[in-house]
Coordinates of C-alpha atoms and ligand atoms in Angstrom, one line a residue:
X554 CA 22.8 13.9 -4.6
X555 CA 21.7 15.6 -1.5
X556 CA 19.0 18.1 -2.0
X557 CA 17.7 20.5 0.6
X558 CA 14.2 19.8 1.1
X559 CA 11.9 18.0 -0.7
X560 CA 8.3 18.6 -1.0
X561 CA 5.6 15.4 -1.5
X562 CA 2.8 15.9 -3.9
X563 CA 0.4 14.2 -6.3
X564 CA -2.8 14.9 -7.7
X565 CA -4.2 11.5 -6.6
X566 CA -3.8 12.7 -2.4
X567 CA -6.6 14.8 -3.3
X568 CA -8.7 11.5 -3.8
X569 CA -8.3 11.4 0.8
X570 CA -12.3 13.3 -0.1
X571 CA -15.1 12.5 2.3
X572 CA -17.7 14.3 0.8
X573 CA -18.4 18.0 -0.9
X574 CA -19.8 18.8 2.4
X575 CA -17.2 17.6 4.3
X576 CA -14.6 20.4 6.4
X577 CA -11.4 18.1 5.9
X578 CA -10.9 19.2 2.1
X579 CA -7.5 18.5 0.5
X580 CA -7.9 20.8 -2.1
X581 CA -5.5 22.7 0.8
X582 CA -2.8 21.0 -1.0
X583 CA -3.1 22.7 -4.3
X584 CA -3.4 26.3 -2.8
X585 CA -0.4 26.2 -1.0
X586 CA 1.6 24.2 -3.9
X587 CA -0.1 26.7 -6.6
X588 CA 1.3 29.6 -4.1
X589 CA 4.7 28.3 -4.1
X590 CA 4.9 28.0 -7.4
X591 CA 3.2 31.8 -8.2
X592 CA 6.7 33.3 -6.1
X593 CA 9.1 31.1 -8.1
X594 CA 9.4 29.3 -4.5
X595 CA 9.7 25.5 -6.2
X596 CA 10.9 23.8 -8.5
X597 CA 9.9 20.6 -10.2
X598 CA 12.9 18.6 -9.2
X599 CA 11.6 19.5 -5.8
X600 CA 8.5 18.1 -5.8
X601 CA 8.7 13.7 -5.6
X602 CA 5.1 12.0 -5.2
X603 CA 4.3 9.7 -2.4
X604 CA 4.3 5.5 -2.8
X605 CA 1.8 3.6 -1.2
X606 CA 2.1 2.0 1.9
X607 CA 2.2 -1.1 2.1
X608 CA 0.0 -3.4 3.9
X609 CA 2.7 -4.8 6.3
X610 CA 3.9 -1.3 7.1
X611 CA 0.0 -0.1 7.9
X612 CA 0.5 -3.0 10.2
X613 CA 3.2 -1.4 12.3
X614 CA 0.7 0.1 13.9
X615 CA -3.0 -0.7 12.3
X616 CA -4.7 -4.0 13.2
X617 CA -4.7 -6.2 10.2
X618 CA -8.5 -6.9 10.8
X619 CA -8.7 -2.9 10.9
X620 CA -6.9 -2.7 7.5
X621 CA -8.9 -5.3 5.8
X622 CA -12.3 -3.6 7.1
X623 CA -11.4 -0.3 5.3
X624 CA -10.5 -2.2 2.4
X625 CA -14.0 -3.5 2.3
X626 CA -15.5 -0.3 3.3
X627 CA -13.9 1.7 -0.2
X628 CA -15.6 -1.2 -2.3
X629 CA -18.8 -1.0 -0.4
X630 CA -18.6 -4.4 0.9
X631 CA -18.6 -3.2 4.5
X632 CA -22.5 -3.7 6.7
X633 CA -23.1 -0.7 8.7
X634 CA -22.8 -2.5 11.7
X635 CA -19.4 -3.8 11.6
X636 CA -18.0 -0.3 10.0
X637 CA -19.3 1.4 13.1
X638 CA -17.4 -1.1 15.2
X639 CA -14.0 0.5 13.3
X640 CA -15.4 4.4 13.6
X641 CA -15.7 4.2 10.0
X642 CA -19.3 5.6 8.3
X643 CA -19.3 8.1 11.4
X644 CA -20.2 12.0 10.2
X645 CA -16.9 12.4 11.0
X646 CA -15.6 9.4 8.7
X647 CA -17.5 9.0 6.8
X648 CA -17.3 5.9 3.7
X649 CA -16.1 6.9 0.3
X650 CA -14.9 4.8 -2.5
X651 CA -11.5 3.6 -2.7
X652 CA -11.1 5.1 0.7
X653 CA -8.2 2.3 1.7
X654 CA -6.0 3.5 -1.6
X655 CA -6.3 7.0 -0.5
X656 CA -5.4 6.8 2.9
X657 CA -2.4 3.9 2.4
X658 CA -1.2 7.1 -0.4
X659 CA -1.3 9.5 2.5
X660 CA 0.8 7.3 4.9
X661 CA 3.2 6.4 2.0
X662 CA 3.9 10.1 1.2
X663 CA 5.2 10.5 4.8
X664 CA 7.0 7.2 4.1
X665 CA 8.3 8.7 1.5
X666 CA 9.3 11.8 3.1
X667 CA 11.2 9.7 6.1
X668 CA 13.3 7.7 3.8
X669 CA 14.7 11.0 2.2
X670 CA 15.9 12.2 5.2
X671 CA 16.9 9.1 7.2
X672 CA 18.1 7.7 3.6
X673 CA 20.7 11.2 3.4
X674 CA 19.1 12.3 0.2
X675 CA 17.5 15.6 1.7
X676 CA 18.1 17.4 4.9
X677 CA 13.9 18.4 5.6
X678 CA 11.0 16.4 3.9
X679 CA 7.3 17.9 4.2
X680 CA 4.2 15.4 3.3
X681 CA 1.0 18.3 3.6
X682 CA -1.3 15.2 2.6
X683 CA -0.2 14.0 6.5
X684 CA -1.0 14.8 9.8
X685 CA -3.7 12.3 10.8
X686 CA -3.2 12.1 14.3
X687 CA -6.0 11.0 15.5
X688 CA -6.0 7.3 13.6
X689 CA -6.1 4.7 16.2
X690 CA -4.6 1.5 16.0
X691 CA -8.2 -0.7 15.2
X692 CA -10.8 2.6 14.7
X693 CA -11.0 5.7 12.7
X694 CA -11.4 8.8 14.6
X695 CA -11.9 12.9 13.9
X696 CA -11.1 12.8 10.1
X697 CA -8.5 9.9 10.3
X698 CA -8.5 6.5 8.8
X699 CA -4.5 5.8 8.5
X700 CA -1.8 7.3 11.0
X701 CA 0.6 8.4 9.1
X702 CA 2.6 9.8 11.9
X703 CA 2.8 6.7 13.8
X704 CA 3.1 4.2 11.6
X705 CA 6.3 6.8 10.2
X706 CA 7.7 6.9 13.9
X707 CA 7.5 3.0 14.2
X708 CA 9.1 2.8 10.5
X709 CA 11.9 5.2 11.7
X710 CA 12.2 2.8 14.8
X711 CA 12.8 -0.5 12.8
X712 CA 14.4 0.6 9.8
X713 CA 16.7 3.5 11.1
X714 CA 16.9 2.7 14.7
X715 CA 16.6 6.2 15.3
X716 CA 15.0 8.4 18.2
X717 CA 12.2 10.4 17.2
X718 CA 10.8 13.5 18.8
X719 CA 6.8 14.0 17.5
X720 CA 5.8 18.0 17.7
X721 CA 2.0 18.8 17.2
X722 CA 0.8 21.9 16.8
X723 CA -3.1 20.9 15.5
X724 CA -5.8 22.6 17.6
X725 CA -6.1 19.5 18.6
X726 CA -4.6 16.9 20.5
X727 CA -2.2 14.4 18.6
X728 CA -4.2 11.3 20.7
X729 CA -3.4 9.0 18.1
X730 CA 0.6 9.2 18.2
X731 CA 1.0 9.7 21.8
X732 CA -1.3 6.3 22.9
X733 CA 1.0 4.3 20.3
X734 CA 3.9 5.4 21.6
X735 CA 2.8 5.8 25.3
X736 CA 4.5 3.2 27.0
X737 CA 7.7 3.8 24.9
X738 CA 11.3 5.7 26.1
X739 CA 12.7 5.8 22.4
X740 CA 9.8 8.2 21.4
X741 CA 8.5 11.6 22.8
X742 CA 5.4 13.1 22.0
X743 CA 4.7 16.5 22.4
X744 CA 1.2 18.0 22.0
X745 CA 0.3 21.7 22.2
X746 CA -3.6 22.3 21.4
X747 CA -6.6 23.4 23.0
X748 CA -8.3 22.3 25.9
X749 CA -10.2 19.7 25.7
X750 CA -13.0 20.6 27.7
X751 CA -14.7 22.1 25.0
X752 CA -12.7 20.4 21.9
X753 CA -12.3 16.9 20.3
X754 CA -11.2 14.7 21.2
X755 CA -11.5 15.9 24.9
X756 CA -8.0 14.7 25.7
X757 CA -4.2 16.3 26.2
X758 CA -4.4 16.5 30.1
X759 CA -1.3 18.1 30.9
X760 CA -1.0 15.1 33.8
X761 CA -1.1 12.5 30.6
X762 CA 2.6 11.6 30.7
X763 CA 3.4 8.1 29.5
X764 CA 3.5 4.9 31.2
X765 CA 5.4 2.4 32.8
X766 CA 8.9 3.0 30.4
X767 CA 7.7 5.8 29.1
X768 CA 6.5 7.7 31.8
X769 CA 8.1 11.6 31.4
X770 CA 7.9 11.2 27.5
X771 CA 4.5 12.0 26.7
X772 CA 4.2 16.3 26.9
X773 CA 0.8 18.1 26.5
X774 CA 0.3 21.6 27.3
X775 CA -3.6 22.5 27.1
X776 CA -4.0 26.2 26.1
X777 CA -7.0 27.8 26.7
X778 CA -10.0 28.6 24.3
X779 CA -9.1 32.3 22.7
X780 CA -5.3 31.6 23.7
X781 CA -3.7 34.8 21.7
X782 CA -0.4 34.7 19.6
X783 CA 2.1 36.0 22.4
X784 CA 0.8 33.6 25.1
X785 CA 0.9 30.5 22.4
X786 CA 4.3 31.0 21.2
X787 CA 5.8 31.6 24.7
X788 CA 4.5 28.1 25.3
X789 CA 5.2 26.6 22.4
X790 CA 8.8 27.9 22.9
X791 CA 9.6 27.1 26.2
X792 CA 8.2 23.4 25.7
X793 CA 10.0 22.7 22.6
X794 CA 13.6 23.7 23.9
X795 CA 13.4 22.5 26.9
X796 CA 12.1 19.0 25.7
X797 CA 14.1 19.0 22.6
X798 CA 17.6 19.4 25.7
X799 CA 15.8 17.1 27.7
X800 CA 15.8 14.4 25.0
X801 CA 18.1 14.8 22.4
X802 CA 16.5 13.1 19.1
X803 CA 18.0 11.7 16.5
X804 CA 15.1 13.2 14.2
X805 CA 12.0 15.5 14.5
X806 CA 8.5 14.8 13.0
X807 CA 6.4 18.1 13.0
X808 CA 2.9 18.2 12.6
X809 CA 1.6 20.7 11.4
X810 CA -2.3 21.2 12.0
X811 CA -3.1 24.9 10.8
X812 CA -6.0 25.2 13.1
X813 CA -5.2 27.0 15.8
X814 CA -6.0 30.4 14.0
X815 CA -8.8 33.0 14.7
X816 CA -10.9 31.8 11.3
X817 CA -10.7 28.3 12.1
X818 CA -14.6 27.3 12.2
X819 CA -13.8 24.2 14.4
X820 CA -11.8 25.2 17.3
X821 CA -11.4 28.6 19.8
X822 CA -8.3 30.0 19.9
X823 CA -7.2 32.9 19.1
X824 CA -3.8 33.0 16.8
X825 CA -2.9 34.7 13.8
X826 CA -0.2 33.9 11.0
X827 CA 2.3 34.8 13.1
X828 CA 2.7 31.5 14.9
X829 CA 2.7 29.8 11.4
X830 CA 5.8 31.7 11.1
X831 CA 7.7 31.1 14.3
X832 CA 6.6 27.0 14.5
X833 CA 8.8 25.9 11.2
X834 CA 11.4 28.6 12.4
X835 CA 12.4 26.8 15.8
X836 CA 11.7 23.4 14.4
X837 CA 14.1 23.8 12.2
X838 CA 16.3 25.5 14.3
X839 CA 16.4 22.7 16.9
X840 CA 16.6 19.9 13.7
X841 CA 20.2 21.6 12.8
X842 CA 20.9 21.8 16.9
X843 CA 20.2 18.3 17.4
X844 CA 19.6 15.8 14.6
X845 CA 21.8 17.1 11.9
X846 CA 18.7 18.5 10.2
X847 CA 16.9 15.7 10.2
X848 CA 13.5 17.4 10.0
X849 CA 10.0 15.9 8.4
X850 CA 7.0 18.2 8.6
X851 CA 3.5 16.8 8.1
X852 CA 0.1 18.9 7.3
X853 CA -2.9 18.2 9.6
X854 CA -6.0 20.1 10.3
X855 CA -7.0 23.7 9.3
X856 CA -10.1 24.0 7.7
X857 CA -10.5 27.5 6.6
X858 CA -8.7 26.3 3.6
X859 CA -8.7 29.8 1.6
X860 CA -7.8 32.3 4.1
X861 CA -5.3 30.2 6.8
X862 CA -4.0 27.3 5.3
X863 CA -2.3 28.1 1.9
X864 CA 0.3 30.6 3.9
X865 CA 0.0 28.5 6.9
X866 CA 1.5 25.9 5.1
X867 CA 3.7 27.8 2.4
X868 CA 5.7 29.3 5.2
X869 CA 6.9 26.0 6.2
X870 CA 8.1 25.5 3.1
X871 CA 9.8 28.9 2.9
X872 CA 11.4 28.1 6.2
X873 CA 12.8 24.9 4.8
X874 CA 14.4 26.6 2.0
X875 CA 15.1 29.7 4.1
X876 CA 13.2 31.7 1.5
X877 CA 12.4 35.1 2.4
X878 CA 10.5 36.5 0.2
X879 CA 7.2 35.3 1.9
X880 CA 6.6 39.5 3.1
X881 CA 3.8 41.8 2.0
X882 CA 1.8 41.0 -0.6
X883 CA 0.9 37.5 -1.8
X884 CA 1.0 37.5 -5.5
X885 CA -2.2 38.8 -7.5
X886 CA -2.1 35.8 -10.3
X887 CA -2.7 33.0 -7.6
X888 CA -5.7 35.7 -5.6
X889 CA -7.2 36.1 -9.4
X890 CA -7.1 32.4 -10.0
X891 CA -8.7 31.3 -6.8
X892 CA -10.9 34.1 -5.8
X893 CA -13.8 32.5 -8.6
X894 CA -13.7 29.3 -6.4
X895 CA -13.6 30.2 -2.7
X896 CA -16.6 31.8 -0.9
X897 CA -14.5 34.3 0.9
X898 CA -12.5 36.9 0.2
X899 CA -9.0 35.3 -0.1
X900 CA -6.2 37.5 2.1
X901 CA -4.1 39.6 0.1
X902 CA -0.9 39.8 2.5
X903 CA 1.0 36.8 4.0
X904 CA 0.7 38.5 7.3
X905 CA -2.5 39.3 8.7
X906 CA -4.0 42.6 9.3
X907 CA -3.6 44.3 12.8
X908 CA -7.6 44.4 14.5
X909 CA -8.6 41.3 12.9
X910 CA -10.5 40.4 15.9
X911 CA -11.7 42.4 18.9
X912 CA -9.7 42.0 22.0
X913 CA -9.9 39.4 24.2
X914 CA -11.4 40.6 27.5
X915 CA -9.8 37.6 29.2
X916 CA -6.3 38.1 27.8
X917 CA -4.3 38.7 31.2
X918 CA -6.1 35.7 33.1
X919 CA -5.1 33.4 30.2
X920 CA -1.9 34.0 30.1
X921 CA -0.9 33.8 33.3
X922 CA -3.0 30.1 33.4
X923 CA -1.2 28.8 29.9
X924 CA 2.0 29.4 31.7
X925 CA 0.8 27.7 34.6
X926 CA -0.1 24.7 32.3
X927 CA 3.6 25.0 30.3
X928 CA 5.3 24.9 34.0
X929 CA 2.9 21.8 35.1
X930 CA 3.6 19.9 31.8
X931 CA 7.4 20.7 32.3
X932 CA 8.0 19.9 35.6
X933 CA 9.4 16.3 35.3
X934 CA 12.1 17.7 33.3
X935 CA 12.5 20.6 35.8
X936 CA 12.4 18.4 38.8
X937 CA 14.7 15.8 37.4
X938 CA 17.6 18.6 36.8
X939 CA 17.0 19.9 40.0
X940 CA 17.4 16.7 41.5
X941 CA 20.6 15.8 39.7
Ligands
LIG1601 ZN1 -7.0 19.8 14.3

């Protein structure tokens, strides 16, 4: 039977755990699931846990030499020296046990996700345990081992044949997916984040564009640090329509960082939860305009995981379903239940309260350079319709 939407959970994606100290902390997975299920918003039937991937499909995308190191690195068996050469045992990737398991789970629940939708047995498909864009094809990087993302896209490639269109909200720039995919026609990326000049991984030049055949399919507009809601979302917009017309997908991967907001600790822009409403809204709209519906949203970053993330990544959900009950208050059983555990006060409104941060001085001068950027990054598209 054809269901809806689907949502991917299992306890065991929690085991994708660094350390206690570490910011990437999937416990994110159980607010937001835990919230859905406070409002009634899911139901079990709803809810399918990710496979595995396997080795061969890691190795769409992952050096086998790569896949066999972090194999070796969950059972300890790794020397520091050759980990190092693979960016694993980094403080930013650090070694845990079983580390290979836990990533392959992560990968497979996007895997997972993709062969609902391509398969026809659910319009939209979201994997929150995904998202970890900056994998590379032989080296960990920034929090990632496995790239779910690509190693989904090329999966979509060989198995479905289809054309993919890659969306990335993160903070920060989707690296990973857009150098596997950089030389390719049959998939655009599209990455929205903060500069780079002050923010990992330093790259998301708005002149990195693709090469060779797929030159004019890589699209990155880099806002600037303290970017505000109105100027985000008017760049977000424009980019995604217009790139969506330009080149017509067959399916849209989302990802769906949720660290562009004011809390974040890591990054420096300046966005509240209304953007965490409006990105599912026009992804989805644009899935039903193009692709049938064809939609599969990942998670990502977002590391304050009490205050941001749980309605950051609920709302996609509620967008999926077209829910609307995600207004006013957020539901006093799931505040009780978590308060004891998180060092901040938790929010007690989806929406965030006007004045939660001092005006930007800057505003005016930002704006009128992140639309400068959006008009750079668009231009080949521009240019070519001009020209036709
Ligand atoms: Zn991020």
């Amino acid at each position: 039977m054809m269901q809806d939407s689907i949502f991917i959970f299992s306890e065991e994606q929690l085991n994708y755990k660094f350390n206690q100290e570490h910011p990437f902390n999937q416990i994110r997975l159980k607010l937001t699931l835990d919230l859905l299920k406070e409002i009634n918003a899911i139901s079990t039937k709803e809810i399918v846990a990710p496979r595995l991937a396997t080795d061969e499909e890691l190795e769409l995308i992952h050096d086998p030499n790569y896949v066999i190191a972090v194999k070796k690195a969950g059972k300890g068996e790794l020397s520091e020296e050759i980990a190092e050469s693979y960016g694993l045992g980094t403080e930013d990737t650090p070694i845990f046990s079983g580390m290979h398991e836990a990533s392959a789970l992560l990968v497979g629940g996007t895997l997972t996700a993709v062969d609902y939708v391509m398969g026809g047995k659910a319009k939209h498909a979201v994997n929150l345990g995904g998202g970890l864009h900056h994998g590379f094809r032989g080296k960990a990087s920034g929090f990632c081992i496995y790239n779910d993302s690509s190693v989904a896209i090329k999966y979509i490639q060989e198995k479905y044949g289809a054309r993919v269109l890659y969306i990335d909200t993160d903070a920060h720039h989707g690296d990973g997916v857009q150098w596997a995919f950089y030389e390719d026609p049959n998939v655009c990326t599209f990455s929205i984040h903060e500069t780079g000049r002050y923010l990992f991984p330093g790259t998301g030049n708005v002149n990195e564009r693709g090469q060779g055949k797929g030159y004019g399919y890589s699209f990155n507009v880099p806002v600037d640090a303290f970017t505000e809601d109105d100027s985000w979302l008017d760049a977000y917009t424009t980019s995604v329509r217009e790139i969506a017309d330009f080149f017509k997908p067959d399916v849209i991967l989302t990802q769906n960082g949720a660290d562009a907001h004011y809390l974040d600790p890591l990054t420096h822009l300046s966005a509240t939860m209304r953007i965490y409403r409006e990105i599912p809204k026009l992804a989805h709209e644009i899935a039903h305009q193009y692709c049938d519906g064809k939609w599969i949203a990942v998670g990502g970053g977002g590391y304050d995981i009490w205050r941001v993330v749980p309605r950051a990544w609920s709302l996609i959900w509620m967008e999926m379903k077209k829910n609307p009950n995600s207004n006013g208050e957020l539901p006093k059983e799931w505040i009780k239940r978590w308060q004891e555990e998180a060092p901040v006060s938790l929010p007690t409104e989806w929406d965030d309260p006007k004045g939660m941060y001092r005006p930007i001085p800057r505003k005016e001068e930002i704006t009128e350079k992140n639309a400068q950027t959006v008009a750079n990054a668009l231009y080949p598209i521009r240019n070519r319709k001009r020209s036709q």
